[in-house]
């Protein structure tokens, strides 16, 4: 029976529920915020101002006014304000103004996803229609029909695309886009905080290629960037674009009252410090929202968690015919048509509960949601606010509930709410000069336009040396002071901007022997964990068993089943050092960085029961080993630790330290936890002593471990702080992890105090 409560009624009911309130560690009410306004610049085309006033916008918010003025003055800038603060007008207004004043002017919009591109084009197009102007705005991506492409190249005033299409479809064919590149006035890059790590490093190089082509055609566009709140937006935008940027961060937009609730699942075993699982607790909260008829979104950190929760919630609302459309899942790996359908259903209000990975974190318009539940802390303060911003987007009262997992980071945040509310230690990190990535884009740039001798690739180091290397490899040919492309292949095709691997696997449903259909896709590095033979693959809550995984053909064949369990695989990783770049000794602790080779293999998988989450058994996995060369930093602990502590307590302490570092480092690097990996060796073959390695989980590395190397003892100090703050006696899943044995906490505290000289 579904009640029809307002969000205010639901919040009031929640406050009066002792079973819920007993587990709340913090309930903050962020008051509604009044709008602060600026003025439209007098030189703005009056038709734009008139249209905005007809839409009820009498004056721009303060940040919008500053941004419009900066754009009209030709300044490159980055706007940093929260979700739903009207950043779109910061670039739409100056772009429309430029085209109204000069019909030849062109603009290029870049969004990280196709969903955002189509969303923004609809918004821009409705404004153009209201103005009655002859301005053409088009989306140009993989879904654009071939018949429309030549018209867009010739007539498109505003071309809306994503980095992948710019990289593969537009830049290599710049001779077909002469009108765009000769008259390019603005380049808009929205959601720049999404471009970090591999994706961001790739995009920075795509922009180097874009600027080079613009220069060839005599254009010098203004760059407009928009970001959610991060610590280093100006630095990120400058590294991304290679331009000096002005920072605009005075938010003038109003906001509704927001309730932020931190919920720590109850302790079920006090002696071991074990808490109830975050998935069952999230399920209870989402079920109560569903029952109350409150439209909400649940964010989970993994595809598997999304599917498990979707399955639970769909079972709650099935009608006699088995339909459960009020609950939908949303994640990477769903096909684009399915994702667009879910977005439309959300906007129309037909879906009460959507369970998503961070795929819905970006500013896609999904209509009015009242509540947001996070199954686990997303890993960064910025991401938490981005996800929270999906609820209450119309200035109404909204609710955010963060359900903690047992991870040390979650437990630290949930028990230190002041840390979350008072500071943001996160920065977005990219490394455009990463050799692996830079060399790939240098090939693309040479294919697009020959390089002159002595020409620099924007601000990249050693361009000449790299061009000579490509010449020696018979990829380029040097003639009359220029480097020309001579290889047969199309270099752009082999580069996937979003990961260092371009190998995606297709997931084929063979339930109906007469009609096989592709229902999803998955990247190569995730496949061994989730698509090995006999794995239970879940898609929108429906279970499938993997019948066969064809590694050569990059296809997984699955068949629909209905079993009472799901599967999870164990990954084993080994590591060896190839080269040491730097080494520094600081008292008893030695740190170093260099190049390493990692080998990963999945050998077994577990069957886990729904509802009880108990282990029902295991099965073997026979897949090839995956090797990766990357960069790492490592800490060599004193050799005498082996003499002071017995092998088992020392091993348990190192398991605990690796566990802590794995969860602490992403806080400082603003990367996803899976972007780095941590391994420990009680007796390392390279150093001959107890050693902890932290490496980039990306071929070639992207500078994450280099940044950690520069932090010196900071991570160890934070690890000690977390350990001593944990209320358990002997160590628990929240501090030393679930696999550390008895005595790990005391041993690790003693070791860390010795290393930090305390």
PDB file of N, CA and C in Angstrom, residues 23 264-269 273-278 404-406 411 415 727 733-734:
ATOM      1  N   UNK A  23      20.471   5.358  15.143  1.00  0.00           N
ATOM      2  CA  UNK A  23      21.665   5.139  14.314  1.00  0.00           C
ATOM      3  C   UNK A  23      22.145   6.403  13.605  1.00  0.00           C
ATOM      4  N   UNK A 264      24.614   5.517  10.571  1.00  0.00           N
ATOM      5  CA  UNK A 264      25.588   4.439  10.756  1.00  0.00           C
ATOM      6  C   UNK A 264      24.828   3.160  11.125  1.00  0.00           C
ATOM      7  N   UNK A 265      24.867   2.124  10.277  1.00  0.00           N
ATOM      8  CA  UNK A 265      24.126   0.896  10.591  1.00  0.00           C
ATOM      9  C   UNK A 265      24.453   0.381  11.989  1.00  0.00           C
ATOM     10  N   UNK A 266      23.476  -0.240  12.663  1.00  0.00           N
ATOM     11  CA  UNK A 266      23.688  -0.654  14.055  1.00  0.00           C
ATOM     12  C   UNK A 266      24.753  -1.749  14.174  1.00  0.00           C
ATOM     13  N   UNK A 267      25.431  -1.779  15.321  1.00  0.00           N
ATOM     14  CA  UNK A 267      26.429  -2.814  15.598  1.00  0.00           C
ATOM     15  C   UNK A 267      25.698  -4.121  15.893  1.00  0.00           C
ATOM     16  N   UNK A 268      26.092  -5.200  15.196  1.00  0.00           N
ATOM     17  CA  UNK A 268      25.440  -6.495  15.432  1.00  0.00           C
ATOM     18  C   UNK A 268      26.344  -7.442  16.221  1.00  0.00           C
ATOM     19  N   UNK A 269      27.649  -7.112  16.291  1.00  0.00           N
ATOM     20  CA  UNK A 269      28.574  -7.900  17.112  1.00  0.00           C
ATOM     21  C   UNK A 269      29.556  -6.927  17.757  1.00  0.00           C
ATOM     22  N   UNK A 273      33.128  -5.639  16.604  1.00  0.00           N
ATOM     23  CA  UNK A 273      32.896  -4.330  15.990  1.00  0.00           C
ATOM     24  C   UNK A 273      32.212  -4.422  14.630  1.00  0.00           C
ATOM     25  N   UNK A 274      31.416  -5.471  14.416  1.00  0.00           N
ATOM     26  CA  UNK A 274      30.782  -5.672  13.108  1.00  0.00           C
ATOM     27  C   UNK A 274      29.414  -5.005  13.087  1.00  0.00           C
ATOM     28  N   UNK A 275      29.157  -4.234  12.029  1.00  0.00           N
ATOM     29  CA  UNK A 275      27.880  -3.529  11.881  1.00  0.00           C
ATOM     30  C   UNK A 275      26.984  -4.247  10.864  1.00  0.00           C
ATOM     31  N   UNK A 276      25.704  -3.934  10.903  1.00  0.00           N
ATOM     32  CA  UNK A 276      24.774  -4.446   9.881  1.00  0.00           C
ATOM     33  C   UNK A 276      25.240  -3.937   8.519  1.00  0.00           C
ATOM     34  N   UNK A 277      24.959  -4.685   7.468  1.00  0.00           N
ATOM     35  CA  UNK A 277      25.425  -4.315   6.125  1.00  0.00           C
ATOM     36  C   UNK A 277      24.764  -3.048   5.618  1.00  0.00           C
ATOM     37  N   UNK A 278      25.511  -2.280   4.820  1.00  0.00           N
ATOM     38  CA  UNK A 278      24.968  -1.025   4.275  1.00  0.00           C
ATOM     39  C   UNK A 278      23.867  -1.307   3.241  1.00  0.00           C
ATOM     40  N   UNK A 404      26.456   4.622   5.942  1.00  0.00           N
ATOM     41  CA  UNK A 404      27.878   4.260   5.953  1.00  0.00           C
ATOM     42  C   UNK A 404      28.086   2.769   5.748  1.00  0.00           C
ATOM     43  N   UNK A 405      29.178   2.429   5.068  1.00  0.00           N
ATOM     44  CA  UNK A 405      29.629   1.033   5.020  1.00  0.00           C
ATOM     45  C   UNK A 405      30.633   0.847   6.167  1.00  0.00           C
ATOM     46  N   UNK A 406      31.266  -0.329   6.242  1.00  0.00           N
ATOM     47  CA  UNK A 406      32.258  -0.578   7.294  1.00  0.00           C
ATOM     48  C   UNK A 406      33.646  -0.080   6.913  1.00  0.00           C
ATOM     49  N   UNK A 411      33.498   5.220   7.933  1.00  0.00           N
ATOM     50  CA  UNK A 411      33.363   5.320   9.385  1.00  0.00           C
ATOM     51  C   UNK A 411      33.961   6.629   9.912  1.00  0.00           C
ATOM     52  N   UNK A 415      31.517   9.467  11.626  1.00  0.00           N
ATOM     53  CA  UNK A 415      31.751   9.801  13.030  1.00  0.00           C
ATOM     54  C   UNK A 415      32.424  11.165  13.228  1.00  0.00           C
ATOM     55  N   UNK A 727      36.602   3.343  17.950  1.00  0.00           N
ATOM     56  CA  UNK A 727      36.274   2.936  19.324  1.00  0.00           C
ATOM     57  C   UNK A 727      36.493   1.440  19.613  1.00  0.00           C
ATOM     58  N   UNK A 733      36.483  -4.079  11.050  1.00  0.00           N
ATOM     59  CA  UNK A 733      36.452  -3.801   9.604  1.00  0.00           C
ATOM     60  C   UNK A 733      36.592  -2.321   9.269  1.00  0.00           C
ATOM     61  N   UNK A 734      36.227  -1.454  10.220  1.00  0.00           N
ATOM     62  CA  UNK A 734      36.278  -0.021   9.950  1.00  0.00           C
ATOM     63  C   UNK A 734      37.689   0.557  10.035  1.00  0.00           C
TER      64      UNK A 734
END
